[in-house]
Amino acid sequence: MNRQLGFRAHRGAVATAALLILGVLGSLSSSVYAQSETAEDEPVSDSFTARQFGERQPQTLSFDSERVIVGAEFLNLYTGPGRGYVIDHVVEYGEPLWLLKRRTDWVKVMTRTGKTGWAKIAELDEIYTAEGEQVAIPTPGIDDFYEQSFRMGFTYGDFAGANSMGISLGYRFTGNISAELRAAQTIGAYSDSQTYQVALMHQPFPRWRLSPYFLLGTGINITSPNATIVATEDRKDTAMLAGLGVTTYLSRRFALRAEVANHYLLTSREENQEIVEWKLGFDVFM
Amino acid sequence: METRIRRIYVRLAGLLLAGAVAAPFSSAAIAQSDQELDDIISPDLERREIREAKIDSEDFEFTLYLGGILSVEDFGTDRMIGGSLAYHINEDFFMEAAYAQSTLGESSYERLSGSAPLLTEDERDLSMYNLSLAWNFLPGEIFIGSKFALNSNLYLIGGAGNTNFAGEEHFTYNVGAGVRLLAQDWLALRLDVRDHIFEHEIFGEPLNTNNLSAQLGVSIYF
């Protein structure tokens, strides 16, 4: 009898406890539901698991690295800047990252625990500042090509039947006009020569996909005939240069270039010499 | 007759009045429908500002050859010094300009025949430069023991350039392969093996030569 009563009381207590727990759970779940409705218009903030770290900062941080917050569901970090390296860390939504440096299409980042890794730029399309402003990682593109100042060029070509290899350093003053320092070495069957020139370039339509240009320049040609038997003298002549060519943007920092130029050598002999040079090359702009 | 004219006037006046009174209403109606259309059509999007991150790029690599050997056909094998500058286009390709120097020994002909030397001391100095394109075709890791793994690249490389020796310029192709071990992400150890192919006429007739070089270098990214 007593035992029955006690048992009954006990059962009542269990029932009320169960009800209480259910009630608490119910209220919790409804608040969670309400939160998920409003989450869409809030800026990216710390995730639930990230909160246990609080505002932790890595110890070994350089002073100029930028802090961003991951807005994608997760972000893979590789051990090196390339597909072939290992993914050894994952950063989740809402965690802060510090951007250290970029190499090709990869960015080295540091997590709040001080771990570093490399993230693909294509996967960093959703990162935000603390104020909720979206951040993009700059990569070289066609705008840099239009806004270039200095450029380096490498060419390979045919200099009156001889192989010619050249480099150039160019500077763009305006959208249409640039100046170039050019040096080329040609290796032929009968003579080798070196040419050094300064030239002025004019691009009438810099925004065309295939943009033509005209060239005027002057310089010196040093010609040394190939003679293994007879000792010969090197000739040094002043040269005038006129040419036309076409340039087109390839990708990243590269532009392709084709050119034909007429060298007019003012020799000390009876008549002056004309040489036609064909060139194909590319420019790397900075 | 008069009455008819008057009637026309009245009608005209009425029409004008009606128009004047109705005009604001009609324009208001049109505006209202515009507003409704706007509500239906205009996108419910807020344009977001995107700012570019301030971040340094590190696409260049400077290499100094710590040790190198160059074997020139018929002239023995000698020490080579030099260096190179590479620009990394993307994770797969980089281009590299290289310069190297060496001093050649005696050719087998000179040693065996005992005749006058073919080349003067100055003509034995060899210098070369080239521009090459390389493909990182096997990126991955190389393990040292079981604790350490270094990121590595195996690359194929080829290009064109110029070799100056025996007082002549020689147009030179080069092909080869190399391996790069990254100790840090800015510091690497490189081992290159190349074949420099050019034609010379030192022995009287044109001869196409394959000249092998191997160089160990330390490189720094900046």
Coordinates of C-alpha atoms in Angstrom, one line a residue:
Chain A
M1 CA 0.0 0.0 0.0
N2 CA 2.6 2.5 1.1
R3 CA 4.9 1.3 -1.6
Q4 CA 2.1 1.7 -4.1
L5 CA 1.5 5.3 -3.0
G6 CA 5.2 6.1 -3.1
F7 CA 5.4 4.6 -6.6
R8 CA 2.5 6.6 -7.7
A9 CA 4.0 9.9 -6.4
H10 CA 7.3 9.0 -8.0
R11 CA 5.5 8.4 -11.3
G12 CA 3.9 11.8 -11.0
A13 CA 7.2 13.5 -10.5
V14 CA 8.7 11.8 -13.5
A15 CA 5.7 12.9 -15.6
T16 CA 6.1 16.6 -14.5
A17 CA 9.8 16.5 -15.1
A18 CA 9.2 15.1 -18.6
L19 CA 6.6 17.8 -19.3
L20 CA 9.1 20.5 -18.1
I21 CA 11.8 19.1 -20.3
L22 CA 9.5 19.0 -23.3
G23 CA 8.4 22.6 -22.6
V24 CA 11.9 23.9 -22.4
L25 CA 12.8 22.0 -25.6
G26 CA 9.7 23.4 -27.3
S27 CA 10.6 27.0 -26.4
L28 CA 14.2 26.4 -27.5
S29 CA 13.2 25.0 -30.8
S30 CA 10.8 27.8 -31.5
S31 CA 13.5 30.4 -30.7
V32 CA 15.9 28.5 -33.1
Y33 CA 13.2 28.6 -35.8
A34 CA 12.8 32.4 -35.3
Q35 CA 16.5 32.8 -35.5
S36 CA 16.8 31.0 -38.8
E37 CA 14.2 33.2 -40.3
T38 CA 16.1 36.4 -39.4
A39 CA 19.6 35.0 -40.2
E40 CA 19.3 35.9 -43.8
D41 CA 19.5 39.6 -43.4
E42 CA 22.2 39.7 -40.7
P43 CA 25.8 40.2 -41.8
V44 CA 28.1 37.2 -41.5
S45 CA 29.2 36.8 -37.9
D46 CA 30.8 34.3 -35.7
S47 CA 29.4 30.8 -35.9
F48 CA 28.4 28.7 -32.9
T49 CA 31.6 26.7 -32.6
A50 CA 33.7 29.7 -33.4
R51 CA 32.3 31.5 -30.3
Q52 CA 34.3 29.2 -28.0
F53 CA 37.5 30.8 -29.3
G54 CA 36.1 34.3 -28.8
E55 CA 38.2 37.1 -30.4
R56 CA 41.3 35.1 -30.4
Q57 CA 44.2 36.5 -32.5
P58 CA 47.1 34.5 -34.0
Q59 CA 50.4 35.3 -32.2
T60 CA 52.6 35.5 -35.2
L61 CA 50.7 38.0 -37.3
S62 CA 52.4 40.6 -39.5
F63 CA 51.1 44.1 -39.0
D64 CA 49.8 44.8 -42.5
S65 CA 47.7 41.7 -43.1
E66 CA 44.0 42.2 -43.7
R67 CA 41.3 40.5 -41.5
V68 CA 38.3 39.1 -43.3
I69 CA 35.4 36.8 -42.4
V70 CA 34.5 33.7 -44.3
G71 CA 31.0 33.9 -45.8
A72 CA 31.0 30.5 -47.6
E73 CA 29.9 27.3 -45.8
F74 CA 33.5 26.2 -45.5
L75 CA 36.9 26.8 -47.1
N76 CA 39.7 24.3 -47.8
L77 CA 43.2 25.2 -46.9
Y78 CA 46.0 23.5 -48.9
T79 CA 49.6 23.0 -47.8
G80 CA 50.9 24.7 -50.9
P81 CA 49.7 27.0 -53.8
G82 CA 48.6 24.2 -56.2
R83 CA 46.0 21.5 -56.9
G84 CA 48.6 18.8 -56.2
Y85 CA 49.1 19.7 -52.6
V86 CA 47.3 18.3 -49.6
I87 CA 44.2 19.8 -48.0
D88 CA 45.1 19.8 -44.3
H89 CA 42.7 22.3 -42.8
V90 CA 39.2 23.5 -43.2
V91 CA 37.8 26.9 -42.1
E92 CA 34.1 27.2 -41.5
Y93 CA 31.5 29.9 -42.0
G94 CA 31.9 32.9 -39.8
E95 CA 35.6 32.4 -38.9
P96 CA 38.0 35.2 -39.3
L97 CA 41.0 34.9 -41.6
W98 CA 44.1 37.1 -42.2
L99 CA 45.2 37.5 -45.8
L100 CA 49.0 37.2 -46.0
K101 CA 50.1 37.1 -49.7
R102 CA 49.1 36.0 -53.1
R103 CA 50.9 33.6 -55.5
T104 CA 49.4 33.0 -58.9
D105 CA 45.7 32.0 -58.2
W106 CA 46.3 31.2 -54.5
V107 CA 46.3 33.2 -51.3
K108 CA 48.2 32.4 -48.2
V109 CA 45.9 32.9 -45.1
M110 CA 46.3 32.6 -41.4
T111 CA 43.5 31.3 -39.1
R112 CA 42.8 32.6 -35.6
T113 CA 44.8 29.7 -34.1
G114 CA 47.9 30.8 -36.0
K115 CA 47.7 28.0 -38.6
T116 CA 48.6 29.0 -42.2
G117 CA 47.5 27.5 -45.5
W118 CA 46.7 28.3 -49.1
A119 CA 43.2 29.0 -50.4
K120 CA 42.1 29.1 -54.0
I121 CA 41.1 32.6 -55.1
A122 CA 38.1 31.1 -56.9
E123 CA 36.9 29.8 -53.5
L124 CA 37.5 33.1 -51.8
D125 CA 34.5 34.8 -53.6
E126 CA 32.6 35.2 -50.4
I127 CA 34.7 37.0 -47.8
Y128 CA 33.7 40.1 -45.9
T129 CA 35.2 42.7 -43.7
A130 CA 33.9 43.0 -40.1
E131 CA 31.5 45.8 -41.3
G132 CA 30.0 43.4 -43.8
E133 CA 31.6 44.8 -46.9
Q134 CA 32.6 42.2 -49.5
V135 CA 36.3 41.8 -50.3
A136 CA 37.7 40.7 -53.6
I137 CA 41.3 39.5 -54.2
P138 CA 42.8 41.4 -57.1
T139 CA 44.2 39.4 -59.9
P140 CA 45.9 40.8 -63.1
G141 CA 43.5 41.2 -65.9
I142 CA 42.6 43.2 -69.0
D143 CA 42.2 46.5 -67.0
D144 CA 45.8 46.3 -66.0
F145 CA 46.7 45.9 -69.7
Y146 CA 44.8 49.1 -70.5
E147 CA 46.3 50.9 -67.5
Q148 CA 49.9 49.6 -67.9
S149 CA 53.0 51.8 -67.5
F150 CA 56.1 49.7 -67.7
R151 CA 56.4 46.6 -69.8
M152 CA 59.0 44.1 -70.7
G153 CA 59.0 42.4 -74.1
F154 CA 60.7 39.3 -75.5
T155 CA 60.8 38.6 -79.2
Y156 CA 62.0 36.0 -81.6
G157 CA 62.2 36.7 -85.3
D158 CA 63.9 36.7 -88.7
F159 CA 66.5 39.4 -89.4
A160 CA 67.2 39.2 -93.2
G161 CA 67.4 35.4 -92.9
A162 CA 69.2 35.2 -89.5
N163 CA 67.7 34.2 -86.2
S164 CA 67.1 37.2 -84.0
M165 CA 66.3 37.3 -80.3
G166 CA 65.4 40.6 -78.6
I167 CA 64.2 42.2 -75.4
S168 CA 62.6 45.5 -74.9
L169 CA 61.7 47.8 -72.1
G170 CA 58.7 50.0 -72.8
Y171 CA 56.9 52.8 -71.0
R172 CA 53.4 54.0 -71.9
F173 CA 52.9 57.8 -71.6
T174 CA 49.3 57.9 -72.8
G175 CA 46.8 55.4 -74.1
N176 CA 48.2 55.9 -77.6
I177 CA 51.9 56.7 -77.2
S178 CA 54.7 54.8 -75.7
A179 CA 58.5 54.7 -75.9
E180 CA 60.7 51.6 -76.1
L181 CA 64.3 50.7 -75.6
R182 CA 65.1 47.6 -77.7
A183 CA 68.1 45.4 -77.9
A184 CA 68.4 42.4 -80.2
Q185 CA 71.0 39.8 -81.1
T186 CA 71.0 38.1 -84.4
I187 CA 72.9 35.0 -85.3
G188 CA 73.3 34.3 -89.0
A189 CA 75.2 32.0 -91.3
Y190 CA 77.6 34.8 -92.5
S191 CA 77.5 37.4 -89.9
D192 CA 76.2 38.1 -86.4
S193 CA 74.9 41.5 -85.3
Q194 CA 73.7 43.3 -82.3
T195 CA 71.1 46.1 -82.6
Y196 CA 70.3 48.8 -79.9
Q197 CA 67.5 51.1 -80.6
V198 CA 65.2 53.7 -79.1
A199 CA 61.8 53.8 -80.6
L200 CA 58.5 55.7 -80.4
M201 CA 55.2 53.8 -80.8
H202 CA 51.8 55.1 -81.7
Q203 CA 48.6 53.0 -81.2
P204 CA 45.7 54.7 -82.9
F205 CA 43.1 52.3 -81.5
P206 CA 44.4 51.0 -78.1
R207 CA 41.0 49.4 -77.2
W208 CA 40.7 47.2 -80.2
R209 CA 41.0 43.5 -79.7
L210 CA 43.7 43.5 -82.4
S211 CA 45.3 46.9 -82.0
P212 CA 47.7 48.1 -84.7
Y213 CA 50.7 50.3 -84.0
F214 CA 53.3 52.3 -85.9
L215 CA 56.9 52.6 -85.0
L216 CA 59.7 55.1 -85.6
G217 CA 63.2 54.7 -84.1
T218 CA 66.9 55.1 -84.4
G219 CA 69.8 53.2 -83.1
I220 CA 73.1 51.4 -83.9
N221 CA 73.8 48.1 -85.6
I222 CA 77.0 46.3 -84.8
T223 CA 77.8 43.7 -87.4
S224 CA 80.5 41.1 -87.1
P225 CA 81.1 38.8 -90.1
N226 CA 81.7 35.1 -89.4
A227 CA 85.2 34.4 -90.6
T228 CA 87.2 31.7 -89.0
I229 CA 90.1 32.1 -91.5
V230 CA 90.4 35.9 -92.1
A231 CA 90.4 38.4 -89.3
T232 CA 87.6 40.9 -90.0
E233 CA 86.6 44.2 -88.6
D234 CA 83.3 44.8 -86.8
R235 CA 81.1 47.4 -88.5
K236 CA 79.2 49.9 -86.5
D237 CA 76.4 51.7 -88.4
T238 CA 73.7 54.1 -87.4
A239 CA 70.3 52.8 -88.3
M240 CA 66.9 54.3 -88.9
L241 CA 63.8 52.2 -88.1
A242 CA 60.3 52.3 -89.3
G243 CA 57.8 49.5 -88.7
L244 CA 54.2 48.5 -88.1
G245 CA 52.8 45.8 -86.0
V246 CA 49.8 44.5 -84.1
T247 CA 49.3 43.7 -80.4
T248 CA 46.6 41.7 -78.6
Y249 CA 45.9 40.9 -75.0
L250 CA 46.3 37.3 -74.1
S251 CA 45.6 36.8 -70.4
R252 CA 46.9 37.9 -67.0
R253 CA 50.0 40.0 -67.6
F254 CA 50.6 38.9 -71.2
A255 CA 50.1 40.5 -74.5
L256 CA 51.1 39.0 -77.9
R257 CA 52.8 41.1 -80.5
A258 CA 53.7 40.7 -84.2
E259 CA 55.8 43.3 -86.0
V260 CA 57.6 44.0 -89.3
A261 CA 60.3 46.7 -89.3
N262 CA 62.5 48.2 -92.0
H263 CA 66.1 49.0 -90.8
Y264 CA 67.8 51.5 -93.0
L265 CA 71.5 51.4 -92.3
L266 CA 73.5 54.6 -92.9
T267 CA 76.8 52.9 -93.8
S268 CA 80.2 54.4 -94.5
R269 CA 80.3 52.5 -97.8
E270 CA 79.0 53.5 -101.3
E271 CA 75.4 52.7 -100.6
N272 CA 73.1 52.4 -97.7
Q273 CA 71.6 49.0 -96.7
E274 CA 68.1 48.1 -96.0
I275 CA 67.1 45.1 -93.8
V276 CA 63.6 43.8 -93.3
E277 CA 62.9 42.2 -89.9
W278 CA 59.9 40.1 -88.9
K279 CA 59.2 39.5 -85.2
L280 CA 56.8 37.6 -83.0
G281 CA 56.9 38.1 -79.3
F282 CA 55.1 38.8 -76.1
D283 CA 55.0 41.7 -73.6
V284 CA 54.8 41.3 -69.8
F285 CA 53.3 44.5 -68.4
M286 CA 53.7 45.6 -64.8
Chain B
M1 CA -28.0 79.0 -88.3
E2 CA -26.8 81.2 -85.4
T3 CA -28.1 78.8 -82.9
R4 CA -26.3 76.0 -84.6
I5 CA -23.0 77.9 -84.5
R6 CA -23.6 78.7 -80.8
R7 CA -24.3 75.1 -80.1
I8 CA -21.0 74.1 -81.7
Y9 CA -19.2 76.7 -79.5
V10 CA -20.9 75.3 -76.4
R11 CA -19.9 71.8 -77.4
L12 CA -16.3 72.9 -78.0
A13 CA -16.2 74.7 -74.7
G14 CA -17.6 71.7 -73.0
L15 CA -15.1 69.4 -74.6
L16 CA -12.2 71.7 -73.6
L17 CA -13.5 71.9 -70.0
A18 CA -14.0 68.2 -69.8
G19 CA -10.5 67.6 -71.1
A20 CA -9.0 70.2 -68.6
V21 CA -10.8 68.6 -65.7
A22 CA -10.0 65.0 -66.7
A23 CA -6.4 65.6 -67.6
P24 CA -4.9 65.4 -64.0
F25 CA -7.1 62.4 -63.2
S26 CA -5.9 60.5 -66.2
S27 CA -2.2 61.3 -65.6
A28 CA -2.7 60.3 -62.0
A29 CA -4.2 57.1 -63.2
I30 CA -1.2 56.4 -65.4
A31 CA 1.2 57.2 -62.6
Q32 CA -0.6 54.8 -60.3
S33 CA -0.4 52.0 -62.8
D34 CA 3.3 52.8 -63.3
Q35 CA 3.8 52.5 -59.6
E36 CA 2.1 49.1 -59.6
L37 CA 4.3 47.9 -62.5
D38 CA 7.4 49.1 -60.7
D39 CA 6.4 47.1 -57.6
I40 CA 6.0 44.0 -59.8
I41 CA 9.0 44.4 -62.0
S42 CA 11.9 46.2 -60.2
P43 CA 14.3 43.7 -58.7
D44 CA 14.4 43.4 -54.9
L45 CA 18.2 43.6 -54.9
E46 CA 20.6 45.9 -53.0
R47 CA 23.8 46.5 -54.9
R48 CA 26.7 45.6 -52.7
E49 CA 30.0 47.4 -52.8
I50 CA 33.0 45.1 -53.4
R51 CA 36.4 46.3 -52.2
E52 CA 39.7 45.0 -53.4
A53 CA 42.0 43.4 -50.8
K54 CA 45.3 45.0 -50.1
I55 CA 47.6 42.1 -50.6
D56 CA 51.1 41.5 -51.9
S57 CA 51.8 39.2 -54.7
E58 CA 54.7 36.8 -54.9
D59 CA 55.0 35.6 -58.5
F60 CA 58.7 36.0 -59.2
E61 CA 61.5 33.6 -58.3
F62 CA 65.2 34.3 -58.3
T63 CA 67.6 31.4 -58.5
L64 CA 71.3 31.3 -57.9
Y65 CA 73.3 28.2 -59.0
L66 CA 75.2 26.9 -56.0
G67 CA 76.9 24.4 -58.2
G68 CA 76.7 23.5 -61.8
I69 CA 78.5 21.4 -64.4
L70 CA 78.4 21.9 -68.1
S71 CA 79.7 19.3 -70.5
V72 CA 80.4 20.7 -74.0
E73 CA 80.9 18.1 -76.7
D74 CA 84.6 17.5 -77.3
F75 CA 85.7 20.0 -74.7
G76 CA 85.2 18.1 -71.5
T77 CA 83.2 18.9 -68.4
D78 CA 83.7 22.1 -66.4
R79 CA 82.2 24.1 -63.6
M80 CA 79.3 26.4 -64.5
I81 CA 78.0 29.4 -62.6
G82 CA 74.9 31.4 -63.2
G83 CA 71.4 32.2 -62.2
S84 CA 67.9 32.7 -63.4
L85 CA 64.7 34.8 -62.9
A86 CA 61.3 33.2 -63.3
Y87 CA 57.8 34.6 -63.4
H88 CA 55.0 32.2 -62.4
I89 CA 52.1 32.6 -64.8
N90 CA 49.8 30.3 -62.9
E91 CA 50.2 27.1 -60.8
D92 CA 51.0 25.1 -63.9
F93 CA 53.4 27.3 -66.0
F94 CA 56.3 29.6 -65.4
M95 CA 58.7 31.3 -67.7
E96 CA 62.4 31.8 -66.9
A97 CA 65.3 33.8 -68.2
A98 CA 68.7 32.3 -67.4
Y99 CA 72.3 33.3 -67.7
A100 CA 75.4 31.0 -67.2
Q101 CA 79.1 31.1 -67.7
S102 CA 81.8 28.4 -67.9
T103 CA 85.4 28.0 -69.0
L104 CA 86.1 25.1 -71.3
G105 CA 89.0 22.7 -71.2
E106 CA 91.1 21.3 -74.0
S107 CA 89.4 19.3 -76.7
S108 CA 90.5 15.7 -77.2
Y109 CA 91.9 16.6 -80.6
E110 CA 94.2 19.2 -79.0
R111 CA 95.4 16.8 -76.3
L112 CA 96.0 13.8 -78.6
S113 CA 97.6 15.5 -81.7
G114 CA 99.9 17.7 -79.7
S115 CA 99.5 20.5 -82.3
A116 CA 98.9 24.1 -81.6
P117 CA 95.7 24.8 -79.5
L118 CA 92.5 25.5 -81.5
L119 CA 91.3 28.2 -79.2
T120 CA 92.9 31.1 -77.3
E121 CA 92.3 31.4 -73.6
D122 CA 89.7 34.1 -74.1
E123 CA 87.8 31.9 -76.7
R124 CA 87.5 29.1 -74.1
D125 CA 85.2 31.4 -72.0
L126 CA 81.6 30.3 -72.7
S127 CA 78.6 32.4 -71.8
M128 CA 74.9 31.7 -72.5
Y129 CA 71.5 33.1 -72.0
N130 CA 68.1 31.7 -72.8
L131 CA 64.4 32.2 -72.3
S132 CA 62.3 29.1 -71.5
L133 CA 58.8 28.0 -70.6
A134 CA 58.3 25.4 -68.0
W135 CA 55.3 23.2 -67.0
N136 CA 54.9 22.0 -63.4
F137 CA 53.5 18.6 -64.4
L138 CA 53.9 16.7 -61.1
P139 CA 53.2 18.9 -58.0
G140 CA 53.1 17.1 -54.7
E141 CA 55.1 16.1 -51.7
I142 CA 58.4 14.4 -51.1
F143 CA 58.9 12.7 -47.8
I144 CA 62.1 12.8 -45.8
G145 CA 61.8 9.9 -43.4
S146 CA 58.4 9.5 -41.9
K147 CA 58.1 12.8 -40.1
F148 CA 58.8 15.5 -42.7
A149 CA 57.3 16.1 -46.1
L150 CA 58.4 18.9 -48.4
N151 CA 56.2 20.4 -51.1
S152 CA 57.8 19.7 -54.5
N153 CA 57.4 20.3 -58.2
L154 CA 58.7 18.3 -61.1
Y155 CA 58.8 20.4 -64.2
L156 CA 59.6 20.1 -67.9
I157 CA 61.3 23.0 -69.4
G158 CA 62.4 24.1 -72.9
G159 CA 63.3 27.3 -74.7
A160 CA 65.7 29.1 -77.0
G161 CA 68.7 31.4 -76.5
N162 CA 72.2 32.1 -77.4
T163 CA 75.6 30.6 -76.6
N164 CA 78.8 32.6 -77.0
F165 CA 82.0 30.7 -77.2
A166 CA 85.1 30.4 -79.5
G167 CA 84.5 34.0 -80.4
E168 CA 81.2 33.1 -82.1
E169 CA 77.5 33.3 -81.3
H170 CA 75.5 30.1 -81.6
F171 CA 71.7 30.0 -81.6
T172 CA 70.8 27.4 -78.9
Y173 CA 67.8 25.4 -78.1
N174 CA 67.5 23.9 -74.6
V175 CA 65.3 21.1 -73.3
G176 CA 65.3 19.5 -69.9
A177 CA 63.6 18.7 -66.6
G178 CA 64.0 19.8 -63.1
V179 CA 62.7 19.3 -59.5
R180 CA 62.0 22.0 -57.0
L181 CA 61.8 21.3 -53.2
L182 CA 60.1 24.0 -51.2
A183 CA 61.7 24.3 -47.7
Q184 CA 59.4 27.3 -47.0
D185 CA 56.9 28.8 -49.3
W186 CA 59.5 31.5 -50.2
L187 CA 62.6 29.3 -50.3
A188 CA 63.3 26.4 -52.5
L189 CA 66.1 24.1 -53.6
R190 CA 66.2 23.3 -57.3
L191 CA 68.0 20.7 -59.4
D192 CA 67.9 21.2 -63.2
V193 CA 69.2 18.9 -66.0
R194 CA 69.3 20.5 -69.5
D195 CA 70.4 19.7 -73.0
H196 CA 71.7 22.7 -74.8
I197 CA 71.7 22.0 -78.6
F198 CA 73.7 24.2 -81.0
E199 CA 75.7 24.0 -84.1
H200 CA 79.4 25.1 -84.5
E201 CA 82.1 25.0 -87.1
I202 CA 85.3 24.9 -84.9
F203 CA 86.5 21.7 -86.5
G204 CA 86.0 23.0 -90.1
E205 CA 82.6 21.6 -90.8
P206 CA 79.1 22.3 -89.3
L207 CA 78.6 20.0 -86.3
N208 CA 75.3 19.7 -84.3
T209 CA 76.2 19.3 -80.6
N210 CA 74.3 18.2 -77.6
N211 CA 75.7 19.8 -74.4
L212 CA 74.4 18.6 -71.1
S213 CA 74.3 20.7 -68.0
A214 CA 73.2 19.9 -64.4
Q215 CA 72.9 22.7 -61.8
L216 CA 71.8 22.8 -58.2
G217 CA 70.3 26.1 -57.2
V218 CA 68.7 27.9 -54.3
S219 CA 65.7 30.1 -55.2
I220 CA 63.8 32.8 -53.4
Y221 CA 60.3 33.9 -54.2
F222 CA 59.5 37.6 -54.1

